[in-house]
PDB file as gemmi writes it, atoms N, CA and C in Angstrom:
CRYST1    1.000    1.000    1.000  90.00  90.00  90.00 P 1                      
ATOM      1  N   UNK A   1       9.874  17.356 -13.205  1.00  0.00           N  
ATOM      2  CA  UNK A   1       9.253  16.581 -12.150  1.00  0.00           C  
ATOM      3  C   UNK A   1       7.767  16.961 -12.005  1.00  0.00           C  
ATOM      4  N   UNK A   2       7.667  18.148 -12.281  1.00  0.00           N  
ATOM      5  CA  UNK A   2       6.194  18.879 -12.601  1.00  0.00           C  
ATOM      6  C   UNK A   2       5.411  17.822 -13.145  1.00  0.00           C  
ATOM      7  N   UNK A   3       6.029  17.693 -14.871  1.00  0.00           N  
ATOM      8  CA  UNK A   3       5.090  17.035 -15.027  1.00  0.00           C  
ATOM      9  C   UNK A   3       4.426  15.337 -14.709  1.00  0.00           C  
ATOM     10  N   UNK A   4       5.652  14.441 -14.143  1.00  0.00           N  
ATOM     11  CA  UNK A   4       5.543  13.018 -13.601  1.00  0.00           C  
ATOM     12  C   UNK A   4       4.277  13.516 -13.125  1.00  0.00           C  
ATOM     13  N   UNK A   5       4.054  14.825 -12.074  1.00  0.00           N  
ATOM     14  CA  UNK A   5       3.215  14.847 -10.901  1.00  0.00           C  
ATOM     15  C   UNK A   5       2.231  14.764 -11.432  1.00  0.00           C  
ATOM     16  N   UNK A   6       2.014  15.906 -13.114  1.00  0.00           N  
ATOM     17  CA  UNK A   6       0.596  15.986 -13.394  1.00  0.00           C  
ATOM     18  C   UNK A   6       0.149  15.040 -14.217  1.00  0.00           C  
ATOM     19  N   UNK A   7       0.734  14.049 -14.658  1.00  0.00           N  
ATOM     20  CA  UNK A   7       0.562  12.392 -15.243  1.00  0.00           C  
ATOM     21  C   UNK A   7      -0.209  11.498 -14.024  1.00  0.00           C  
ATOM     22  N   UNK A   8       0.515  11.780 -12.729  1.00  0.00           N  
ATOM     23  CA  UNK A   8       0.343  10.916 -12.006  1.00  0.00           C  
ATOM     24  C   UNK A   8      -1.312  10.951 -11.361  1.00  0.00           C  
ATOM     25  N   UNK A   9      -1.540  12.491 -11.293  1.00  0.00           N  
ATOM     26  CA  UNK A   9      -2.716  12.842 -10.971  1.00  0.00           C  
ATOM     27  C   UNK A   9      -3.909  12.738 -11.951  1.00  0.00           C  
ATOM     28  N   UNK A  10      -3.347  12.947 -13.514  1.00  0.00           N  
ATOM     29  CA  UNK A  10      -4.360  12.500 -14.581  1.00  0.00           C  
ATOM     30  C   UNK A  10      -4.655  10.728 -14.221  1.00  0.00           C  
ATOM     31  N   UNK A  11      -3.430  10.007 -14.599  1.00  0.00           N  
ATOM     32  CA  UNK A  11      -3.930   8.534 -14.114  1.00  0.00           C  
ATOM     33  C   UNK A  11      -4.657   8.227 -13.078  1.00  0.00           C  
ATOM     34  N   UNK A  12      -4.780   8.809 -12.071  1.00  0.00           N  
ATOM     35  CA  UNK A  12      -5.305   8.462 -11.088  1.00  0.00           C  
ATOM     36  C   UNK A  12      -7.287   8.647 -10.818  1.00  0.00           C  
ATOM     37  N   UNK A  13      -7.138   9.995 -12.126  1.00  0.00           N  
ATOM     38  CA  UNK A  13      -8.363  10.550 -12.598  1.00  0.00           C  
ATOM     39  C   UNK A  13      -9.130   9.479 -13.133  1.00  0.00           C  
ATOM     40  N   UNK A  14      -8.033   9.122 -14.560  1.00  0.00           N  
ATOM     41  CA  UNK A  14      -8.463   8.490 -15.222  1.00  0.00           C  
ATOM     42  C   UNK A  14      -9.023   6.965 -14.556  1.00  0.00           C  
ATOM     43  N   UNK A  15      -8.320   6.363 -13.964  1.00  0.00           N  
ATOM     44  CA  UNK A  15      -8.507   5.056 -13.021  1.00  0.00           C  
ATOM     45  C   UNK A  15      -9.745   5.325 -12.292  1.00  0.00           C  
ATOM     46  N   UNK A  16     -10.016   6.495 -11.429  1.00  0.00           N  
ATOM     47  CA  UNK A  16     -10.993   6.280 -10.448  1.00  0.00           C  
ATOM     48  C   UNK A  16     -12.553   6.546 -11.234  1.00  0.00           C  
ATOM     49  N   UNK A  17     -12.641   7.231 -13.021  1.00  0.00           N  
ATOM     50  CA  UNK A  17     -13.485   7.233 -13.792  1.00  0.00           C  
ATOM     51  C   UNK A  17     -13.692   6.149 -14.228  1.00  0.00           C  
ATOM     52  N   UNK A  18     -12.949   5.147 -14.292  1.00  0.00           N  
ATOM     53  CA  UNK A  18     -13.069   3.443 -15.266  1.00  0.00           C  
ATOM     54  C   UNK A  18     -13.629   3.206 -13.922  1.00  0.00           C  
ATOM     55  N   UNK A  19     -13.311   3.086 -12.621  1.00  0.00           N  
ATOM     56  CA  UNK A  19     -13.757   2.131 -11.729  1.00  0.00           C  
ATOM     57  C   UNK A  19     -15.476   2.835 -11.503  1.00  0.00           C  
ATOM     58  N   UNK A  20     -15.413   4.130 -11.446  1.00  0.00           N  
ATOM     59  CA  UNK A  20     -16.976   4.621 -11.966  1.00  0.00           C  
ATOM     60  C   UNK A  20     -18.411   3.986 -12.878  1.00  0.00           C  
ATOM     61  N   UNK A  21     -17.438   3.724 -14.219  1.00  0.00           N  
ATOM     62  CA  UNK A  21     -18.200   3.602 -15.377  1.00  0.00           C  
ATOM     63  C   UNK A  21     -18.399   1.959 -14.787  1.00  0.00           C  
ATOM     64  N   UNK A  22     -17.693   1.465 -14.660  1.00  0.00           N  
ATOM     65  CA  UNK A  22     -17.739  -0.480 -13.658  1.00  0.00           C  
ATOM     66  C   UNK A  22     -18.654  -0.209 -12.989  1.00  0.00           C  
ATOM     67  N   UNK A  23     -18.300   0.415 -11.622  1.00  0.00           N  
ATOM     68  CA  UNK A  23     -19.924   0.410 -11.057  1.00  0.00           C  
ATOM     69  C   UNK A  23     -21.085   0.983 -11.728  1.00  0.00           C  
ATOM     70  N   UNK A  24     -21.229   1.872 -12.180  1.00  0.00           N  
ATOM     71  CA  UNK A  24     -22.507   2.071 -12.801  1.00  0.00           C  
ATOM     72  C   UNK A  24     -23.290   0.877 -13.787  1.00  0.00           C  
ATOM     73  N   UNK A  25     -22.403   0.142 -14.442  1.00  0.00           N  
ATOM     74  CA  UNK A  25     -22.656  -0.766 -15.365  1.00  0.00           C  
ATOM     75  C   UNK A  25     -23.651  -2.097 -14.281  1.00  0.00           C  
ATOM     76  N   UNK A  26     -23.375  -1.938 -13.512  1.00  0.00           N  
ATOM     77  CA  UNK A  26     -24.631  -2.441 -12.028  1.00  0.00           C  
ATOM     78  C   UNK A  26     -25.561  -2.251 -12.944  1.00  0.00           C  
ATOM     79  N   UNK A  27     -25.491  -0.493 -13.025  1.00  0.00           N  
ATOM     80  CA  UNK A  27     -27.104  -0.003 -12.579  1.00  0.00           C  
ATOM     81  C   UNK A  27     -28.070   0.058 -13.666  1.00  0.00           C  
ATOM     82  N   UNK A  28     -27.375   0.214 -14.941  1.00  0.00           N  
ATOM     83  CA  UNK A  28     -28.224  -0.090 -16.010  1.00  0.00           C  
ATOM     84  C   UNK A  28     -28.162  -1.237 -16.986  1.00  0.00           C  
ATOM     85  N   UNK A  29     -29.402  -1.536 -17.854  1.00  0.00           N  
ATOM     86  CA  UNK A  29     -29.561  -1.901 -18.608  1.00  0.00           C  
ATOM     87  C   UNK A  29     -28.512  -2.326 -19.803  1.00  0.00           C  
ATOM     88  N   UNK A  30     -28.078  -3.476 -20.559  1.00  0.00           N  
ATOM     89  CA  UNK A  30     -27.109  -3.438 -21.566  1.00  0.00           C  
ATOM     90  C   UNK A  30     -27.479  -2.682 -22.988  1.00  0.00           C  
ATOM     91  N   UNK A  31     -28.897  -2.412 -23.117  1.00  0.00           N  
ATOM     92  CA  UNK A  31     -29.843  -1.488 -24.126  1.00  0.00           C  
ATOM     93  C   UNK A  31     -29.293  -0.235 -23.594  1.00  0.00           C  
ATOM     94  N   UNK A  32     -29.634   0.359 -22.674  1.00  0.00           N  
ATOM     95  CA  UNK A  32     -29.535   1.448 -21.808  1.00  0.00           C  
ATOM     96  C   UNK A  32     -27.634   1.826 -22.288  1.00  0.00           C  
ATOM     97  N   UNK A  33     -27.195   0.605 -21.905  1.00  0.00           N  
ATOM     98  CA  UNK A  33     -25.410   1.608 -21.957  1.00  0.00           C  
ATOM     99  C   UNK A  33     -24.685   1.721 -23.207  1.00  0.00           C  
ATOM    100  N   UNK A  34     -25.730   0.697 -24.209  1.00  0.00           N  
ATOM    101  CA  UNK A  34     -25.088   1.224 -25.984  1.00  0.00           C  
ATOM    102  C   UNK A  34     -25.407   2.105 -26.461  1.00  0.00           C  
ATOM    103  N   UNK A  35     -26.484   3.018 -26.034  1.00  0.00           N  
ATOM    104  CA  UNK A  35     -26.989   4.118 -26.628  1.00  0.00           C  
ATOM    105  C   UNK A  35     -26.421   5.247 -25.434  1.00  0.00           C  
ATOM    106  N   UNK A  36     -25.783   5.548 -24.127  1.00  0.00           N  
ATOM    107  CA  UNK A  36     -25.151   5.935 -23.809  1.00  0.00           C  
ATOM    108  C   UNK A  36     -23.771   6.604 -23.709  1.00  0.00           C  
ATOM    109  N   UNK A  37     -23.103   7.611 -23.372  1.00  0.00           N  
ATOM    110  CA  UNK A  37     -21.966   7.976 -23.235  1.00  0.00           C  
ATOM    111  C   UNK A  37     -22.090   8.571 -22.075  1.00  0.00           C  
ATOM    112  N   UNK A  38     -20.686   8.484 -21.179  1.00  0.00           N  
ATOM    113  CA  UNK A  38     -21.040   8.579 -20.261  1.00  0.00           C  
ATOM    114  C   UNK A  38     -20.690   9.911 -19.461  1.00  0.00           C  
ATOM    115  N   UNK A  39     -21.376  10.547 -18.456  1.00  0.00           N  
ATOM    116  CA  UNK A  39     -21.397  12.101 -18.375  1.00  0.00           C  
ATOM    117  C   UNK A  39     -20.556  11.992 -17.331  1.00  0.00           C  
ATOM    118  N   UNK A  40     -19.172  12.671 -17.402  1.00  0.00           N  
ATOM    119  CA  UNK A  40     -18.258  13.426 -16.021  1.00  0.00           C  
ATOM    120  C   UNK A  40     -18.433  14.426 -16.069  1.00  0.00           C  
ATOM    121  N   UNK A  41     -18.434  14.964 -14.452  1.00  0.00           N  
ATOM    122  CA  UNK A  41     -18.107  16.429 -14.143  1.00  0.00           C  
ATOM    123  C   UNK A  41     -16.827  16.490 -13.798  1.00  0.00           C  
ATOM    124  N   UNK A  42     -16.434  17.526 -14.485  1.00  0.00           N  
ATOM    125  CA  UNK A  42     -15.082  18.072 -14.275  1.00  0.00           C  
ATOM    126  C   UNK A  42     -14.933  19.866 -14.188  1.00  0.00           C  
ATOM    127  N   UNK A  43     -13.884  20.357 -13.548  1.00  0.00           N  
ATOM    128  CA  UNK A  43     -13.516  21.666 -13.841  1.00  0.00           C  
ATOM    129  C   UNK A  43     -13.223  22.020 -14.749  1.00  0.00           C  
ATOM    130  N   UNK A  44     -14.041  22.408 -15.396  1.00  0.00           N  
ATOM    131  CA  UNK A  44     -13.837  23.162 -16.904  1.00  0.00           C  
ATOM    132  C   UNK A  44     -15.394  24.019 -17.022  1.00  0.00           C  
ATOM    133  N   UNK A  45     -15.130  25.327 -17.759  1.00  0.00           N  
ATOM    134  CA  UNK A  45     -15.578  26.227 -17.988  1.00  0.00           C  
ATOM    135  C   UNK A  45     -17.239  26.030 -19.250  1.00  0.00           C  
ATOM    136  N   UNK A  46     -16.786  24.910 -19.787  1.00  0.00           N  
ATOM    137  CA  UNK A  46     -17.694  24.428 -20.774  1.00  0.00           C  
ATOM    138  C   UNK A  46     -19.060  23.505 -19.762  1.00  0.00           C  
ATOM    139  N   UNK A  47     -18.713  22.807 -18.548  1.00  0.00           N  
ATOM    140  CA  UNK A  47     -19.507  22.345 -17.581  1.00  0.00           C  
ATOM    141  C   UNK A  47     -19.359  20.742 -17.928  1.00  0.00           C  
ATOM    142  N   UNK A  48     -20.061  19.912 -18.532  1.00  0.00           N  
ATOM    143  CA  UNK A  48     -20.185  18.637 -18.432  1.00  0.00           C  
ATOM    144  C   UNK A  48     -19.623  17.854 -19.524  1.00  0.00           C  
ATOM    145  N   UNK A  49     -18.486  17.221 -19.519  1.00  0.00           N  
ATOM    146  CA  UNK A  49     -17.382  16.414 -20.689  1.00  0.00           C  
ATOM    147  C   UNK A  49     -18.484  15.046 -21.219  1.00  0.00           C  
ATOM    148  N   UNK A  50     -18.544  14.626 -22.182  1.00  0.00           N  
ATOM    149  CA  UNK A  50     -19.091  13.315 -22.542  1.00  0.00           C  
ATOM    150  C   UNK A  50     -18.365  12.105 -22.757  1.00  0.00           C  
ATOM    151  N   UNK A  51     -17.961  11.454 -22.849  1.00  0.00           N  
ATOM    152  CA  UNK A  51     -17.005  10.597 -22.875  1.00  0.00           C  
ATOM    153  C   UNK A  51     -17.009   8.895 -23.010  1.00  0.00           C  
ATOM    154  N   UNK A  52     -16.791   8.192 -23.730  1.00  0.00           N  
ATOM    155  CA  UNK A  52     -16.754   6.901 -23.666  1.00  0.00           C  
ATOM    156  C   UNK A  52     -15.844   6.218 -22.789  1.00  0.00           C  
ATOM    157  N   UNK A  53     -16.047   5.453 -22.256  1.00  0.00           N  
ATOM    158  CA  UNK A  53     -15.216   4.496 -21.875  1.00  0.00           C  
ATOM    159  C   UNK A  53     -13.695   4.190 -22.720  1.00  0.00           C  
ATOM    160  N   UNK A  54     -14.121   4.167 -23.820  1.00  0.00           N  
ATOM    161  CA  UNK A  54     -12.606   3.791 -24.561  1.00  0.00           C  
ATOM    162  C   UNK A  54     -12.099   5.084 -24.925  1.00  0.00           C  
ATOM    163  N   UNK A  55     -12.621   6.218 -24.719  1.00  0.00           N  
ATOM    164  CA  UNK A  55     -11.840   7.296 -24.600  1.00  0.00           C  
ATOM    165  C   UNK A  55     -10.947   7.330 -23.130  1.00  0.00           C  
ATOM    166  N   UNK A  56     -11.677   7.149 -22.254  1.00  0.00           N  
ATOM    167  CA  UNK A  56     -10.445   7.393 -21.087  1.00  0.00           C  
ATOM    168  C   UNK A  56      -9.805   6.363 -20.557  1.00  0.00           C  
ATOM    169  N   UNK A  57     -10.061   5.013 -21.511  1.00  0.00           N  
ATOM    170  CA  UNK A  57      -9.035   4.165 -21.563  1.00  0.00           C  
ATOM    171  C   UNK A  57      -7.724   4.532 -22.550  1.00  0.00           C  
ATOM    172  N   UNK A  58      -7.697   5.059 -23.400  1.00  0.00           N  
ATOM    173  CA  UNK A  58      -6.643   5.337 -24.715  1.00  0.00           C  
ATOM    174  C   UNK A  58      -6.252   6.579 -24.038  1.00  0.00           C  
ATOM    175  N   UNK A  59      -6.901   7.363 -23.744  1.00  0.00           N  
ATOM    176  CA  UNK A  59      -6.200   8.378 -22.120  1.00  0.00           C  
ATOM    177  C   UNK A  59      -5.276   8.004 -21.031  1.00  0.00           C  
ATOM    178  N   UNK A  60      -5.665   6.884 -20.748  1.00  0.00           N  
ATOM    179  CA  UNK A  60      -4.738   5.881 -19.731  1.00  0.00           C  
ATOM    180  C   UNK A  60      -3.530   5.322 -19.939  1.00  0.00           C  
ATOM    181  N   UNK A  61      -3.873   4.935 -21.321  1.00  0.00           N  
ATOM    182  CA  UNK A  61      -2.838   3.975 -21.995  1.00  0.00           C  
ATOM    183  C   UNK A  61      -1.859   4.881 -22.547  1.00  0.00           C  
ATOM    184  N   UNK A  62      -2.026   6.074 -22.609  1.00  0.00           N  
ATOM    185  CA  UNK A  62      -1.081   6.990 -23.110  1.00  0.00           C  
ATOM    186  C   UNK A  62      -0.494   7.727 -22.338  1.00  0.00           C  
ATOM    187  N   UNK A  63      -0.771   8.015 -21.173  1.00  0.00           N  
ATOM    188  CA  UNK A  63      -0.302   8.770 -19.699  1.00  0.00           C  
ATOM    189  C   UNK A  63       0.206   7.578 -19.535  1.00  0.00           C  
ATOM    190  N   UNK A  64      -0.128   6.216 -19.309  1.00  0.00           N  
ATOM    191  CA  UNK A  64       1.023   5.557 -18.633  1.00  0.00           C  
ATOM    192  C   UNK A  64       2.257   5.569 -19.241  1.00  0.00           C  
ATOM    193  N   UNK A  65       2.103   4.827 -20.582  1.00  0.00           N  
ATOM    194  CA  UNK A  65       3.584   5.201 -21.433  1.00  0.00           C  
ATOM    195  C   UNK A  65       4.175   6.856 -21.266  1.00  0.00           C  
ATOM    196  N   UNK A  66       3.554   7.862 -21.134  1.00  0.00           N  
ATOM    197  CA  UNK A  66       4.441   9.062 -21.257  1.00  0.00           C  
ATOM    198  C   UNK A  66       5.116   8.683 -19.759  1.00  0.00           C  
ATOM    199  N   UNK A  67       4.098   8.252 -18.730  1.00  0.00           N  
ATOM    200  CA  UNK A  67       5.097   8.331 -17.221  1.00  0.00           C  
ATOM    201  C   UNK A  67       6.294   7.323 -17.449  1.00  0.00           C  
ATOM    202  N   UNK A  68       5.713   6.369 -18.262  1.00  0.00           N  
ATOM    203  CA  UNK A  68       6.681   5.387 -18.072  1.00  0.00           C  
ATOM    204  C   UNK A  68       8.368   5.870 -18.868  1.00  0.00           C  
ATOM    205  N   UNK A  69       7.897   7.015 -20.174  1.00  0.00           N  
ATOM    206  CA  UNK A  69       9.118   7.600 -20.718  1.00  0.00           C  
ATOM    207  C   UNK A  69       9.571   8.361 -19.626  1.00  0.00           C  
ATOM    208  N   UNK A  70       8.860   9.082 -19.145  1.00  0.00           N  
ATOM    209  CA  UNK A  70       9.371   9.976 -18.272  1.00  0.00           C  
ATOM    210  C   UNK A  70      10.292   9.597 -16.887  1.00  0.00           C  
ATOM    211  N   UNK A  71      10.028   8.955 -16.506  1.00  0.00           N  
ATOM    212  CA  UNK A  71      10.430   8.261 -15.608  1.00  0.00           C  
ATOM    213  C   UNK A  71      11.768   7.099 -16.139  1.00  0.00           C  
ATOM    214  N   UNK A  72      11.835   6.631 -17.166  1.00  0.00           N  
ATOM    215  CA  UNK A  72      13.217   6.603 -17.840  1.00  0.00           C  
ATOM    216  C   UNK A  72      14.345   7.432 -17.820  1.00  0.00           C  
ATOM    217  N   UNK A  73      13.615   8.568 -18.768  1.00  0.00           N  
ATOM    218  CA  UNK A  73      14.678   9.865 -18.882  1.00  0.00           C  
ATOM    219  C   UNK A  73      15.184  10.347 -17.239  1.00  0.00           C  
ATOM    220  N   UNK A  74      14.123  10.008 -15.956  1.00  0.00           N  
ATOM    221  CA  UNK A  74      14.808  10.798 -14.685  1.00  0.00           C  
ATOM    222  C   UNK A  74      16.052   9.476 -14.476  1.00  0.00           C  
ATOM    223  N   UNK A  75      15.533   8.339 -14.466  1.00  0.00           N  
ATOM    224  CA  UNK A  75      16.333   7.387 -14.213  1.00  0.00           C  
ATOM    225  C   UNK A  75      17.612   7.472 -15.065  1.00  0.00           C  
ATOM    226  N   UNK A  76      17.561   7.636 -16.086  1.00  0.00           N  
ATOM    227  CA  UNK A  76      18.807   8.286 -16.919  1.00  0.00           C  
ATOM    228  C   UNK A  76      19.486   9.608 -16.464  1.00  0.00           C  
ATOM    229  N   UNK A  77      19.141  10.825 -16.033  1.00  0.00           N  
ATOM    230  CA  UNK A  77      19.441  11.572 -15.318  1.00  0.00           C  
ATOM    231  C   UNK A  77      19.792  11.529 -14.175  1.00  0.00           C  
ATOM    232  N   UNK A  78      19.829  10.582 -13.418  1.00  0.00           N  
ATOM    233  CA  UNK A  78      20.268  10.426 -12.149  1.00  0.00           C  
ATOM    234  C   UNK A  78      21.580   9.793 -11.855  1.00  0.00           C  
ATOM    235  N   UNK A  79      21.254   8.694 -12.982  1.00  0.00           N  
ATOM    236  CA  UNK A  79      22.781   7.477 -13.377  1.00  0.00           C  
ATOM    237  C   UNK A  79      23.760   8.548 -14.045  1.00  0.00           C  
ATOM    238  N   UNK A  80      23.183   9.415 -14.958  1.00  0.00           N  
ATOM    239  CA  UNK A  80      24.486  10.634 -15.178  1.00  0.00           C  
ATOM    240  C   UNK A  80      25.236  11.443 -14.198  1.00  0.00           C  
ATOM    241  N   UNK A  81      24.332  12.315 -13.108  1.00  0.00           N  
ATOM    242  CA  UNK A  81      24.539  12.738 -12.214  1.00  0.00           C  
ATOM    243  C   UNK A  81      25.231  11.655 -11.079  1.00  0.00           C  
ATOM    244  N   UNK A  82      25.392  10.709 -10.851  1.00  0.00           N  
ATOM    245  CA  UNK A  82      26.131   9.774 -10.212  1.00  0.00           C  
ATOM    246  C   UNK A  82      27.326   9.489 -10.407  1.00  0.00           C  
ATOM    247  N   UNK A  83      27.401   9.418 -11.875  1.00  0.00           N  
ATOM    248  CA  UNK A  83      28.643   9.251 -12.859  1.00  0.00           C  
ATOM    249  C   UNK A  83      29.465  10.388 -12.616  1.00  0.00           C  
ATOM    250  N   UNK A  84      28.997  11.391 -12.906  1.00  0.00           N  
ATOM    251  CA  UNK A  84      29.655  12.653 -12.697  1.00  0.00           C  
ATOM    252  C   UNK A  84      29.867  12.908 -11.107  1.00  0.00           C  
ATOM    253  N   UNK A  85      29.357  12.649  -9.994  1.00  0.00           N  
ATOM    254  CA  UNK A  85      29.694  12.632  -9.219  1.00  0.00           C  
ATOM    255  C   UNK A  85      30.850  11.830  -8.639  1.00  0.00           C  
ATOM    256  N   UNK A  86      30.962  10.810  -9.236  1.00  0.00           N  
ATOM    257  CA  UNK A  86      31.993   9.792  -8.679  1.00  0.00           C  
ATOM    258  C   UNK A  86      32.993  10.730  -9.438  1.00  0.00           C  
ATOM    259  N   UNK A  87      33.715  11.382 -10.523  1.00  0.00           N  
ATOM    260  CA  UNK A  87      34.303  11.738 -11.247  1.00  0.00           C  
ATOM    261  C   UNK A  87      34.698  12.673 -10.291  1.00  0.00           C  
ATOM    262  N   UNK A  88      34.192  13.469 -10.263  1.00  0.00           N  
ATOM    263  CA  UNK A  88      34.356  14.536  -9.478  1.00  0.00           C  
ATOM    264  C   UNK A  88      35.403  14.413  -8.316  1.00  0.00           C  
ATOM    265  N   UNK A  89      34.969  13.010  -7.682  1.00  0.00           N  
ATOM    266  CA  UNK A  89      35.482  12.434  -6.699  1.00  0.00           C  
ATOM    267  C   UNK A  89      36.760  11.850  -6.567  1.00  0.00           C  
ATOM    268  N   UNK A  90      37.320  11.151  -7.858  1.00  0.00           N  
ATOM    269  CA  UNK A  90      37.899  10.909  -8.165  1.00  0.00           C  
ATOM    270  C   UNK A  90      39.261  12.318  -8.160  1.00  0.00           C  
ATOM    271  N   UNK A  91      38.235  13.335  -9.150  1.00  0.00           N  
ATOM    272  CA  UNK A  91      39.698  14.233  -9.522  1.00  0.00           C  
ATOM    273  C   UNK A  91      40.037  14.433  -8.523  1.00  0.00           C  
ATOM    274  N   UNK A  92      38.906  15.075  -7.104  1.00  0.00           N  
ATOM    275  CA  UNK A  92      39.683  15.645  -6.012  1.00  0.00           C  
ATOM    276  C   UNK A  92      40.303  14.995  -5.593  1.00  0.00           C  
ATOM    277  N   UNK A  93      40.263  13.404  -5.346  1.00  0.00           N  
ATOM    278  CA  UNK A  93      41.202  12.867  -4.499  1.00  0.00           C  
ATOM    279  C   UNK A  93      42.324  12.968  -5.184  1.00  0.00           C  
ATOM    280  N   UNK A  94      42.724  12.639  -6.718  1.00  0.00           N  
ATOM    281  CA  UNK A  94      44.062  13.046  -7.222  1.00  0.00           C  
ATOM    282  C   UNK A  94      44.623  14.651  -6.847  1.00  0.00           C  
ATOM    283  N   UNK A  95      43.989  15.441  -6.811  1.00  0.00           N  
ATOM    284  CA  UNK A  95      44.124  16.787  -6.129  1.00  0.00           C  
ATOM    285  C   UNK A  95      45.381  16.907  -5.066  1.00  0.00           C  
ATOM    286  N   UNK A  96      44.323  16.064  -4.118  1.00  0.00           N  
ATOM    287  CA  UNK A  96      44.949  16.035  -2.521  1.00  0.00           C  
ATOM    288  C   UNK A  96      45.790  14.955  -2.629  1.00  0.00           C  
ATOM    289  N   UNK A  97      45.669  14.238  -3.381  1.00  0.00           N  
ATOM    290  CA  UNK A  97      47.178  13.345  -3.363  1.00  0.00           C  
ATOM    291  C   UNK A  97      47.966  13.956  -4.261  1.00  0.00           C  
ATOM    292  N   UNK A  98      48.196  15.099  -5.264  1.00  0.00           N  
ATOM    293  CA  UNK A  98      49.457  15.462  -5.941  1.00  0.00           C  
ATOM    294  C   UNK A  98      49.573  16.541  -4.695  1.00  0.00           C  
ATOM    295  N   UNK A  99      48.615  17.526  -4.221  1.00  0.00           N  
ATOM    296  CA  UNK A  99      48.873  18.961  -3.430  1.00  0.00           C  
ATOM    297  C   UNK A  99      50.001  18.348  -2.092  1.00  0.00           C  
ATOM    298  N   UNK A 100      49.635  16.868  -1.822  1.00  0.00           N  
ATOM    299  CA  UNK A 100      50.382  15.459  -0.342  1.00  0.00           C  
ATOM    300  C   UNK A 100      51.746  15.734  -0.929  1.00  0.00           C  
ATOM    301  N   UNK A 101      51.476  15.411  -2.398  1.00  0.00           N  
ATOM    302  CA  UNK A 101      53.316  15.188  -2.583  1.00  0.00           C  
ATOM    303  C   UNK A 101      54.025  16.137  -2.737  1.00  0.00           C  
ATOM    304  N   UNK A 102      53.563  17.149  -3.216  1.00  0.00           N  
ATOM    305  CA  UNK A 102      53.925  18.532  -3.863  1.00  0.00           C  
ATOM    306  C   UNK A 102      54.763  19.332  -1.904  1.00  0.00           C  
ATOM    307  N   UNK A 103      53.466  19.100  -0.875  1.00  0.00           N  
ATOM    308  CA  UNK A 103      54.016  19.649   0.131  1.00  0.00           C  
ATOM    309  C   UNK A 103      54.657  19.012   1.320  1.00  0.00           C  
ATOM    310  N   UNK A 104      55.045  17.463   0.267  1.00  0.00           N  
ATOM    311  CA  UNK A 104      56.220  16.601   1.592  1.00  0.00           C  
ATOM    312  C   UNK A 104      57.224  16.499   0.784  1.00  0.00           C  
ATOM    313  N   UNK A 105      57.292  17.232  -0.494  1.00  0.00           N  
ATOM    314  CA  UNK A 105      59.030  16.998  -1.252  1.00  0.00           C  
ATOM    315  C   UNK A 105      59.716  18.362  -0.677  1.00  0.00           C  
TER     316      UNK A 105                                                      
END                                                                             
């Protein structure tokens, strides 16, 4: 579940950097943004990442599909755990209905 969380928080990275690079595209020149890449700050030890646009789009597009696997496999894990729960449910009630007959014969 860890990691859904840290997918969810990369996408969200990633999204609020595209809506960045959109607005900026205001501010300059179409000369100006082909000879450009564009500078994020981030926490990291190295200081300033460079980055294209179609880099943290193919970033995007790949965190979504992993959430979207991921989020399969829980949905699959849950429908198991359900399954097995009803089972469960099942035996005990045969339980208490053989332990019923066992202590009214």
């Amino acid at each position: 579940m860890e990691s859904i969380s840290n997918l969810r928080q990369r996408i969200y990275w990633e999204s609020q950097q595209i809506k960045e690079i959109k607005e900026r595209k205001n501010h300059f020149s179409m000369k100006e943004l082909r000879n450009k890449s564009w500078t994020l700050n981030c926490s990291s030890r190295q200081g300033k990442v460079y980055l294209l646009k179609q880099d943290i789009k193919l970033a995007l597009s790949h965190d979504l599909r992993q959430h979207e696997l991921m989020m399969s496999g829980v949905r699959s894990l849950i429908s198991n755990l359900n399954q097995a729960q009803e089972t469960l449910g099942r035996r005990l009630e045969e339980m208490l209905i053989h332990d019923m007959h066992l202590r009214g014969e």
